[in-house]
Amino acid sequence: MEAQENIPEFTLEALAGQLRSPSGTAGVSVGHTMHESNIAMTRNAFTALGLQEGDHILELGHGNGHHLKEILMSIPELQYYGLDISALMHKEATDFCDAVQLQEQVSFGLYDGRTLPFEDHVFDKITTVNTLYFWADPLALMQELYRVLKPGGLCSIAFVDKASMDQLPFTEFGFTKYDRSHFEVLMSNTPFILNRIPEYTEMVRNKMGQEMTRRYYVAVLQKP
Ligand SMILES: C[S@@+](CC[C@H](N)C(=O)[O-])C[C@H]1O[C@@H](n2cnc3c(N)ncnc32)[C@H](O)[C@@H]1O
């Protein structure tokens, strides 16, 4: 969730729809804004996985993919697969990775937000940042993440805390908001072990140009 919004022509509902699945010319700007606003969360979500050479990793909801240059270039043998529901974000991320010559390390796919198009036990690590709010069936998607992860594999899920989301009026439109305890209850109904769930705070600027503090979590889950 972007805490800095500079796209005033949107209604709150339209902005919420763009954040869920960016589209059209305006969606390109939304993709850039998301990347800039959320890069600290993204870095923390990847760092939490302890990435190593040779890892096969999956990211759900990569947005425009502009974070991949710094992350992938630091680990040359890492193989990355990005899945998104937005055809525009799929194209933006593919074009960006072509431009920065990451083609050998990345693959991208579109999916329906429910069923992961992979066989069982494919990935060493999985991450997703700011997508949890949009999952139609969180337990079913967690089961899918578990299925495609190798035994011993890690999954990091980064999400903004409900109280911080409540300060952003567009989150009234189609967002499911989580605080730590709500998330822990969700995870307790999955086969994952909740390894840790550190909390972060950062100063960000909201749509009205006001500074606000937002709290977010990077949950790290393990498949036994
Ligand atoms: C709010 S943006 C976050 C983008 C980026 N991860 C970030 O934090 O800046 C949500 C992204 O996830 C995608 N998305 C929404 N629901 C999804 C789902 N169920 N599975 C995968 N991607 C999803 C959207 O198309 C968009 O690219």
PDB file of C-alpha atoms and ligand atoms in Angstrom:
ATOM      1  CA  MET A   1       0.000   0.000   0.000  1.00  0.00           C
ATOM      2  CA  GLU A   2       1.219   3.253  -1.055  1.00  0.00           C
ATOM      3  CA  ALA A   3       1.280   5.879   1.598  1.00  0.00           C
ATOM      4  CA  GLN A   4       2.286   8.530  -0.897  1.00  0.00           C
ATOM      5  CA  GLU A   5      -0.369   9.078  -3.503  1.00  0.00           C
ATOM      6  CA  ASN A   6       0.083  11.656  -6.237  1.00  0.00           C
ATOM      7  CA  ILE A   7      -2.604  10.585  -8.689  1.00  0.00           C
ATOM      8  CA  PRO A   8      -5.402  13.029  -7.750  1.00  0.00           C
ATOM      9  CA  GLU A   9      -7.636  12.386 -10.775  1.00  0.00           C
ATOM     10  CA  PHE A  10      -8.741   9.013  -9.386  1.00  0.00           C
ATOM     11  CA  THR A  11     -11.774   8.527  -7.231  1.00  0.00           C
ATOM     12  CA  LEU A  12     -10.918   6.523  -4.113  1.00  0.00           C
ATOM     13  CA  GLU A  13     -12.645   3.481  -5.563  1.00  0.00           C
ATOM     14  CA  ALA A  14     -10.792   3.756  -8.871  1.00  0.00           C
ATOM     15  CA  LEU A  15      -7.493   4.160  -7.038  1.00  0.00           C
ATOM     16  CA  ALA A  16      -8.248   1.050  -4.985  1.00  0.00           C
ATOM     17  CA  GLY A  17      -8.941  -0.831  -8.214  1.00  0.00           C
ATOM     18  CA  GLN A  18      -5.642   0.333  -9.704  1.00  0.00           C
ATOM     19  CA  LEU A  19      -3.732  -0.814  -6.645  1.00  0.00           C
ATOM     20  CA  ARG A  20      -5.427  -4.212  -6.832  1.00  0.00           C
ATOM     21  CA  SER A  21      -4.620  -4.639 -10.519  1.00  0.00           C
ATOM     22  CA  PRO A  22      -3.022  -1.702 -12.390  1.00  0.00           C
ATOM     23  CA  SER A  23      -4.277  -1.170 -15.946  1.00  0.00           C
ATOM     24  CA  GLY A  24      -4.162   1.326 -18.804  1.00  0.00           C
ATOM     25  CA  THR A  25      -1.948   4.385 -19.132  1.00  0.00           C
ATOM     26  CA  ALA A  26      -2.643   5.472 -15.567  1.00  0.00           C
ATOM     27  CA  GLY A  27      -1.623   2.036 -14.335  1.00  0.00           C
ATOM     28  CA  VAL A  28       1.938   2.668 -15.490  1.00  0.00           C
ATOM     29  CA  SER A  29       2.120   5.674 -13.126  1.00  0.00           C
ATOM     30  CA  VAL A  30       0.525   3.641 -10.358  1.00  0.00           C
ATOM     31  CA  GLY A  31       3.198   0.987 -10.854  1.00  0.00           C
ATOM     32  CA  HIS A  32       5.961   3.577 -10.458  1.00  0.00           C
ATOM     33  CA  THR A  33       4.352   5.086  -7.362  1.00  0.00           C
ATOM     34  CA  MET A  34       3.949   1.658  -5.768  1.00  0.00           C
ATOM     35  CA  HIS A  35       7.567   0.778  -6.433  1.00  0.00           C
ATOM     36  CA  GLU A  36       8.876   4.010  -4.915  1.00  0.00           C
ATOM     37  CA  SER A  37       6.577   3.938  -1.888  1.00  0.00           C
ATOM     38  CA  ASN A  38       7.126   0.298  -1.047  1.00  0.00           C
ATOM     39  CA  ILE A  39      10.776  -0.339  -1.848  1.00  0.00           C
ATOM     40  CA  ALA A  40      11.799  -0.549   1.828  1.00  0.00           C
ATOM     41  CA  MET A  41       9.148  -3.195   2.498  1.00  0.00           C
ATOM     42  CA  THR A  42      10.204  -5.076  -0.610  1.00  0.00           C
ATOM     43  CA  ARG A  43      13.875  -5.081   0.391  1.00  0.00           C
ATOM     44  CA  ASN A  44      12.978  -6.360   3.856  1.00  0.00           C
ATOM     45  CA  ALA A  45      10.766  -9.111   2.431  1.00  0.00           C
ATOM     46  CA  PHE A  46      13.557 -10.387   0.165  1.00  0.00           C
ATOM     47  CA  THR A  47      16.243 -10.023   2.844  1.00  0.00           C
ATOM     48  CA  ALA A  48      14.125 -12.107   5.237  1.00  0.00           C
ATOM     49  CA  LEU A  49      14.505 -15.083   2.879  1.00  0.00           C
ATOM     50  CA  GLY A  50      18.306 -15.237   3.161  1.00  0.00           C
ATOM     51  CA  LEU A  51      18.668 -15.651  -0.612  1.00  0.00           C
ATOM     52  CA  GLN A  52      21.539 -17.792  -1.857  1.00  0.00           C
ATOM     53  CA  GLU A  53      23.065 -18.609  -5.224  1.00  0.00           C
ATOM     54  CA  GLY A  54      21.078 -21.314  -6.961  1.00  0.00           C
ATOM     55  CA  ASP A  55      17.786 -20.569  -5.191  1.00  0.00           C
ATOM     56  CA  HIS A  56      14.591 -20.801  -7.223  1.00  0.00           C
ATOM     57  CA  ILE A  57      12.278 -18.110  -5.950  1.00  0.00           C
ATOM     58  CA  LEU A  58       8.700 -17.083  -6.654  1.00  0.00           C
ATOM     59  CA  GLU A  59       7.204 -13.628  -6.133  1.00  0.00           C
ATOM     60  CA  LEU A  60       3.458 -13.050  -6.176  1.00  0.00           C
ATOM     61  CA  GLY A  61       2.391  -9.547  -7.216  1.00  0.00           C
ATOM     62  CA  HIS A  62       5.698  -8.089  -8.410  1.00  0.00           C
ATOM     63  CA  GLY A  63       4.222  -4.833  -9.739  1.00  0.00           C
ATOM     64  CA  ASN A  64       6.474  -3.158 -12.334  1.00  0.00           C
ATOM     65  CA  GLY A  65       9.492  -5.209 -11.241  1.00  0.00           C
ATOM     66  CA  HIS A  66      11.840  -2.261 -10.802  1.00  0.00           C
ATOM     67  CA  HIS A  67      13.179  -3.762  -7.563  1.00  0.00           C
ATOM     68  CA  LEU A  68      14.611  -6.751  -9.397  1.00  0.00           C
ATOM     69  CA  LYS A  69      17.751  -5.145 -10.749  1.00  0.00           C
ATOM     70  CA  GLU A  70      19.331  -4.526  -7.335  1.00  0.00           C
ATOM     71  CA  ILE A  71      18.051  -7.779  -5.839  1.00  0.00           C
ATOM     72  CA  LEU A  72      18.948 -10.167  -8.642  1.00  0.00           C
ATOM     73  CA  MET A  73      22.239  -8.618  -9.687  1.00  0.00           C
ATOM     74  CA  SER A  74      23.611  -9.196  -6.196  1.00  0.00           C
ATOM     75  CA  ILE A  75      22.952 -12.977  -6.521  1.00  0.00           C
ATOM     76  CA  PRO A  76      23.824 -13.954 -10.094  1.00  0.00           C
ATOM     77  CA  GLU A  77      22.787 -17.620  -9.967  1.00  0.00           C
ATOM     78  CA  LEU A  78      19.372 -16.994  -8.468  1.00  0.00           C
ATOM     79  CA  GLN A  79      16.386 -17.966 -10.650  1.00  0.00           C
ATOM     80  CA  TYR A  80      13.307 -15.779 -10.210  1.00  0.00           C
ATOM     81  CA  TYR A  81       9.712 -16.398 -11.262  1.00  0.00           C
ATOM     82  CA  GLY A  82       7.194 -13.544 -10.982  1.00  0.00           C
ATOM     83  CA  LEU A  83       3.426 -14.085 -11.056  1.00  0.00           C
ATOM     84  CA  ASP A  84       0.853 -11.322 -11.203  1.00  0.00           C
ATOM     85  CA  ILE A  85      -2.829 -10.917 -12.044  1.00  0.00           C
ATOM     86  CA  SER A  86      -2.282  -7.652 -13.975  1.00  0.00           C
ATOM     87  CA  ALA A  87      -1.397  -7.950 -17.662  1.00  0.00           C
ATOM     88  CA  LEU A  88       0.050  -4.437 -17.472  1.00  0.00           C
ATOM     89  CA  MET A  89       2.379  -5.263 -14.554  1.00  0.00           C
ATOM     90  CA  HIS A  90       3.387  -8.469 -16.343  1.00  0.00           C
ATOM     91  CA  LYS A  91       4.391  -6.406 -19.395  1.00  0.00           C
ATOM     92  CA  GLU A  92       6.062  -3.645 -17.388  1.00  0.00           C
ATOM     93  CA  ALA A  93       8.184  -6.121 -15.409  1.00  0.00           C
ATOM     94  CA  THR A  94       9.091  -8.134 -18.501  1.00  0.00           C
ATOM     95  CA  ASP A  95      10.105  -5.011 -20.438  1.00  0.00           C
ATOM     96  CA  PHE A  96      12.116  -3.675 -17.499  1.00  0.00           C
ATOM     97  CA  CYS A  97      14.044  -6.917 -17.037  1.00  0.00           C
ATOM     98  CA  ASP A  98      14.743  -7.072 -20.781  1.00  0.00           C
ATOM     99  CA  ALA A  99      16.069  -3.500 -20.669  1.00  0.00           C
ATOM    100  CA  VAL A 100      18.429  -4.228 -17.776  1.00  0.00           C
ATOM    101  CA  GLN A 101      19.466  -7.575 -19.269  1.00  0.00           C
ATOM    102  CA  LEU A 102      18.064  -9.840 -16.589  1.00  0.00           C
ATOM    103  CA  GLN A 103      16.373 -12.169 -19.120  1.00  0.00           C
ATOM    104  CA  GLU A 104      18.525 -15.148 -18.134  1.00  0.00           C
ATOM    105  CA  GLN A 105      17.459 -14.960 -14.504  1.00  0.00           C
ATOM    106  CA  VAL A 106      13.756 -14.152 -14.707  1.00  0.00           C
ATOM    107  CA  SER A 107      10.493 -15.600 -15.976  1.00  0.00           C
ATOM    108  CA  PHE A 108       7.063 -14.057 -15.613  1.00  0.00           C
ATOM    109  CA  GLY A 109       3.548 -15.419 -15.760  1.00  0.00           C
ATOM    110  CA  LEU A 110      -0.057 -14.325 -15.361  1.00  0.00           C
ATOM    111  CA  TYR A 111      -2.494 -16.312 -13.244  1.00  0.00           C
ATOM    112  CA  ASP A 112      -6.014 -16.088 -11.837  1.00  0.00           C
ATOM    113  CA  GLY A 113      -5.055 -15.152  -8.263  1.00  0.00           C
ATOM    114  CA  ARG A 114      -6.064 -18.614  -7.023  1.00  0.00           C
ATOM    115  CA  THR A 115      -4.245 -21.543  -8.610  1.00  0.00           C
ATOM    116  CA  LEU A 116      -0.464 -21.456  -9.009  1.00  0.00           C
ATOM    117  CA  PRO A 117       0.550 -22.867 -12.404  1.00  0.00           C
ATOM    118  CA  PHE A 118       3.352 -25.066 -11.052  1.00  0.00           C
ATOM    119  CA  GLU A 119       3.940 -28.627  -9.978  1.00  0.00           C
ATOM    120  CA  ASP A 120       4.552 -29.460  -6.305  1.00  0.00           C
ATOM    121  CA  HIS A 121       7.855 -28.631  -4.528  1.00  0.00           C
ATOM    122  CA  VAL A 122       9.325 -26.279  -7.153  1.00  0.00           C
ATOM    123  CA  PHE A 123      10.575 -23.245  -5.189  1.00  0.00           C
ATOM    124  CA  ASP A 124      13.141 -22.805  -2.426  1.00  0.00           C
ATOM    125  CA  LYS A 125      11.673 -19.474  -1.378  1.00  0.00           C
ATOM    126  CA  ILE A 126       8.554 -17.388  -1.991  1.00  0.00           C
ATOM    127  CA  THR A 127       7.795 -13.749  -1.243  1.00  0.00           C
ATOM    128  CA  THR A 128       4.871 -11.394  -1.656  1.00  0.00           C
ATOM    129  CA  VAL A 129       4.588  -7.716  -0.727  1.00  0.00           C
ATOM    130  CA  ASN A 130       1.325  -5.798  -0.400  1.00  0.00           C
ATOM    131  CA  THR A 131      -0.878  -8.404  -2.047  1.00  0.00           C
ATOM    132  CA  LEU A 132      -2.430 -10.144   0.963  1.00  0.00           C
ATOM    133  CA  TYR A 133      -5.281  -7.587   1.115  1.00  0.00           C
ATOM    134  CA  PHE A 134      -6.506  -8.707  -2.305  1.00  0.00           C
ATOM    135  CA  TRP A 135      -6.486 -12.492  -1.925  1.00  0.00           C
ATOM    136  CA  ALA A 136      -9.967 -13.805  -2.695  1.00  0.00           C
ATOM    137  CA  ASP A 137      -9.458 -16.979  -0.642  1.00  0.00           C
ATOM    138  CA  PRO A 138      -6.416 -16.564   1.643  1.00  0.00           C
ATOM    139  CA  LEU A 139      -6.463 -20.089   3.077  1.00  0.00           C
ATOM    140  CA  ALA A 140      -6.680 -21.675  -0.352  1.00  0.00           C
ATOM    141  CA  LEU A 141      -3.840 -19.497  -1.680  1.00  0.00           C
ATOM    142  CA  MET A 142      -1.688 -20.310   1.360  1.00  0.00           C
ATOM    143  CA  GLN A 143      -2.294 -23.984   0.601  1.00  0.00           C
ATOM    144  CA  GLU A 144      -1.122 -23.355  -2.947  1.00  0.00           C
ATOM    145  CA  LEU A 145       2.028 -21.581  -1.732  1.00  0.00           C
ATOM    146  CA  TYR A 146       2.703 -24.514   0.579  1.00  0.00           C
ATOM    147  CA  ARG A 147       2.234 -26.984  -2.256  1.00  0.00           C
ATOM    148  CA  VAL A 148       4.749 -25.355  -4.623  1.00  0.00           C
ATOM    149  CA  LEU A 149       7.366 -24.736  -1.903  1.00  0.00           C
ATOM    150  CA  LYS A 150      10.060 -27.355  -1.290  1.00  0.00           C
ATOM    151  CA  PRO A 151      10.191 -28.987   2.168  1.00  0.00           C
ATOM    152  CA  GLY A 152      12.255 -26.712   4.419  1.00  0.00           C
ATOM    153  CA  GLY A 153      11.451 -23.755   2.179  1.00  0.00           C
ATOM    154  CA  LEU A 154      10.641 -20.225   3.362  1.00  0.00           C
ATOM    155  CA  CYS A 155       7.869 -17.816   2.466  1.00  0.00           C
ATOM    156  CA  SER A 156       7.858 -14.119   3.424  1.00  0.00           C
ATOM    157  CA  ILE A 157       4.654 -12.086   3.433  1.00  0.00           C
ATOM    158  CA  ALA A 158       4.918  -8.308   3.898  1.00  0.00           C
ATOM    159  CA  PHE A 159       1.774  -6.369   4.776  1.00  0.00           C
ATOM    160  CA  VAL A 160       0.849  -3.010   6.274  1.00  0.00           C
ATOM    161  CA  ASP A 161      -0.890  -3.132   9.646  1.00  0.00           C
ATOM    162  CA  LYS A 162      -4.639  -2.483   9.712  1.00  0.00           C
ATOM    163  CA  ALA A 163      -4.328   0.643  11.867  1.00  0.00           C
ATOM    164  CA  SER A 164      -2.008   2.253   9.296  1.00  0.00           C
ATOM    165  CA  MET A 165      -4.256   1.146   6.439  1.00  0.00           C
ATOM    166  CA  ASP A 166      -7.250   2.716   8.208  1.00  0.00           C
ATOM    167  CA  GLN A 167      -5.589   6.132   7.701  1.00  0.00           C
ATOM    168  CA  LEU A 168      -5.844   5.673   3.925  1.00  0.00           C
ATOM    169  CA  PRO A 169      -9.452   6.183   2.770  1.00  0.00           C
ATOM    170  CA  PHE A 170      -9.090   4.171  -0.455  1.00  0.00           C
ATOM    171  CA  THR A 171      -8.566   1.012   1.604  1.00  0.00           C
ATOM    172  CA  GLU A 172     -12.312   1.015   2.324  1.00  0.00           C
ATOM    173  CA  PHE A 173     -12.805  -0.289  -1.206  1.00  0.00           C
ATOM    174  CA  GLY A 174     -12.075  -3.991  -1.507  1.00  0.00           C
ATOM    175  CA  PHE A 175      -9.118  -4.346   0.859  1.00  0.00           C
ATOM    176  CA  THR A 176      -9.048  -7.021   3.562  1.00  0.00           C
ATOM    177  CA  LYS A 177      -6.927  -5.497   6.325  1.00  0.00           C
ATOM    178  CA  TYR A 178      -4.864  -7.485   8.819  1.00  0.00           C
ATOM    179  CA  ASP A 179      -3.306  -6.741  12.159  1.00  0.00           C
ATOM    180  CA  ARG A 180      -0.777  -9.114  13.691  1.00  0.00           C
ATOM    181  CA  SER A 181      -3.299 -11.230  15.595  1.00  0.00           C
ATOM    182  CA  HIS A 182      -5.675 -11.565  12.636  1.00  0.00           C
ATOM    183  CA  PHE A 183      -2.726 -12.686  10.495  1.00  0.00           C
ATOM    184  CA  GLU A 184      -1.553 -15.158  13.150  1.00  0.00           C
ATOM    185  CA  VAL A 185      -5.025 -16.706  13.274  1.00  0.00           C
ATOM    186  CA  LEU A 186      -5.006 -17.052   9.493  1.00  0.00           C
ATOM    187  CA  MET A 187      -1.594 -18.741   9.567  1.00  0.00           C
ATOM    188  CA  SER A 188      -2.610 -21.093  12.377  1.00  0.00           C
ATOM    189  CA  ASN A 189      -5.114 -22.582   9.948  1.00  0.00           C
ATOM    190  CA  THR A 190      -2.409 -23.395   7.390  1.00  0.00           C
ATOM    191  CA  PRO A 191       0.254 -26.127   7.507  1.00  0.00           C
ATOM    192  CA  PHE A 192       3.041 -23.498   7.688  1.00  0.00           C
ATOM    193  CA  ILE A 193       5.122 -22.837  10.784  1.00  0.00           C
ATOM    194  CA  LEU A 194       5.183 -19.107  11.593  1.00  0.00           C
ATOM    195  CA  ASN A 195       8.904 -18.622  12.100  1.00  0.00           C
ATOM    196  CA  ARG A 196       8.866 -14.902  13.012  1.00  0.00           C
ATOM    197  CA  ILE A 197       6.932 -11.734  12.325  1.00  0.00           C
ATOM    198  CA  PRO A 198       9.082  -8.641  12.886  1.00  0.00           C
ATOM    199  CA  GLU A 199       7.427  -5.238  12.919  1.00  0.00           C
ATOM    200  CA  TYR A 200       8.777  -2.168  11.112  1.00  0.00           C
ATOM    201  CA  THR A 201       7.746   1.483  11.165  1.00  0.00           C
ATOM    202  CA  GLU A 202       8.586   4.134   8.624  1.00  0.00           C
ATOM    203  CA  MET A 203       7.624   7.719   7.860  1.00  0.00           C
ATOM    204  CA  VAL A 204       5.736   8.156   4.599  1.00  0.00           C
ATOM    205  CA  ARG A 205       3.746  10.953   2.993  1.00  0.00           C
ATOM    206  CA  ASN A 206       0.030  10.472   2.387  1.00  0.00           C
ATOM    207  CA  LYS A 207      -2.170  11.707  -0.437  1.00  0.00           C
ATOM    208  CA  MET A 208      -2.776  15.059   1.263  1.00  0.00           C
ATOM    209  CA  GLY A 209       0.967  15.627   1.525  1.00  0.00           C
ATOM    210  CA  GLN A 210       0.949  14.913   5.247  1.00  0.00           C
ATOM    211  CA  GLU A 211       3.599  12.788   6.832  1.00  0.00           C
ATOM    212  CA  MET A 212       2.344   9.697   8.593  1.00  0.00           C
ATOM    213  CA  THR A 213       3.907   6.748  10.304  1.00  0.00           C
ATOM    214  CA  ARG A 214       3.048   3.368   8.921  1.00  0.00           C
ATOM    215  CA  ARG A 215       3.617   0.065  10.601  1.00  0.00           C
ATOM    216  CA  TYR A 216       4.182  -3.083   8.613  1.00  0.00           C
ATOM    217  CA  TYR A 217       5.164  -6.691   9.163  1.00  0.00           C
ATOM    218  CA  VAL A 218       7.345  -9.147   7.288  1.00  0.00           C
ATOM    219  CA  ALA A 219       6.099 -12.567   8.325  1.00  0.00           C
ATOM    220  CA  VAL A 220       8.466 -15.477   7.669  1.00  0.00           C
ATOM    221  CA  LEU A 221       6.839 -18.888   7.316  1.00  0.00           C
ATOM    222  CA  GLN A 222       8.486 -22.268   6.957  1.00  0.00           C
ATOM    223  CA  LYS A 223       7.349 -25.486   5.348  1.00  0.00           C
ATOM    224  CA  PRO A 224       8.496 -28.294   7.664  1.00  0.00           C
TER     225      PRO A 224
HETATM  226  C1  LIG B   1      -0.429  -2.878  -4.259  1.00  0.00           C
HETATM  227  S1  LIG B   1       0.470  -3.622  -5.597  1.00  0.00           S
HETATM  228  C2  LIG B   1       2.023  -4.031  -4.818  1.00  0.00           C
HETATM  229  C3  LIG B   1       3.160  -4.158  -5.791  1.00  0.00           C
HETATM  230  C4  LIG B   1       4.525  -4.398  -5.125  1.00  0.00           C
HETATM  231  N1  LIG B   1       4.602  -5.728  -4.571  1.00  0.00           N
HETATM  232  C5  LIG B   1       4.746  -3.354  -4.066  1.00  0.00           C
HETATM  233  O1  LIG B   1       4.610  -3.640  -2.863  1.00  0.00           O
HETATM  234  O2  LIG B   1       5.014  -2.211  -4.425  1.00  0.00           O
HETATM  235  C6  LIG B   1      -0.299  -5.203  -5.759  1.00  0.00           C
HETATM  236  C7  LIG B   1       0.307  -6.037  -6.874  1.00  0.00           C
HETATM  237  O3  LIG B   1      -0.114  -7.382  -6.726  1.00  0.00           O
HETATM  238  C8  LIG B   1      -0.896  -7.771  -7.833  1.00  0.00           C
HETATM  239  N2  LIG B   1      -1.925  -8.639  -7.284  1.00  0.00           N
HETATM  240  C9  LIG B   1      -3.126  -8.339  -6.753  1.00  0.00           C
HETATM  241  N3  LIG B   1      -3.733  -9.447  -6.306  1.00  0.00           N
HETATM  242  C10 LIG B   1      -2.868 -10.475  -6.534  1.00  0.00           C
HETATM  243  C11 LIG B   1      -2.906 -11.874  -6.277  1.00  0.00           C
HETATM  244  N4  LIG B   1      -3.964 -12.452  -5.721  1.00  0.00           N
HETATM  245  N5  LIG B   1      -1.837 -12.609  -6.634  1.00  0.00           N
HETATM  246  C12 LIG B   1      -0.757 -12.029  -7.209  1.00  0.00           C
HETATM  247  N6  LIG B   1      -0.669 -10.723  -7.494  1.00  0.00           N
HETATM  248  C13 LIG B   1      -1.721  -9.949  -7.154  1.00  0.00           C
HETATM  249  C14 LIG B   1      -1.340  -6.493  -8.508  1.00  0.00           C
HETATM  250  O4  LIG B   1      -1.603  -6.668  -9.881  1.00  0.00           O
HETATM  251  C15 LIG B   1      -0.133  -5.589  -8.261  1.00  0.00           C
HETATM  252  O5  LIG B   1       0.899  -5.795  -9.201  1.00  0.00           O
END
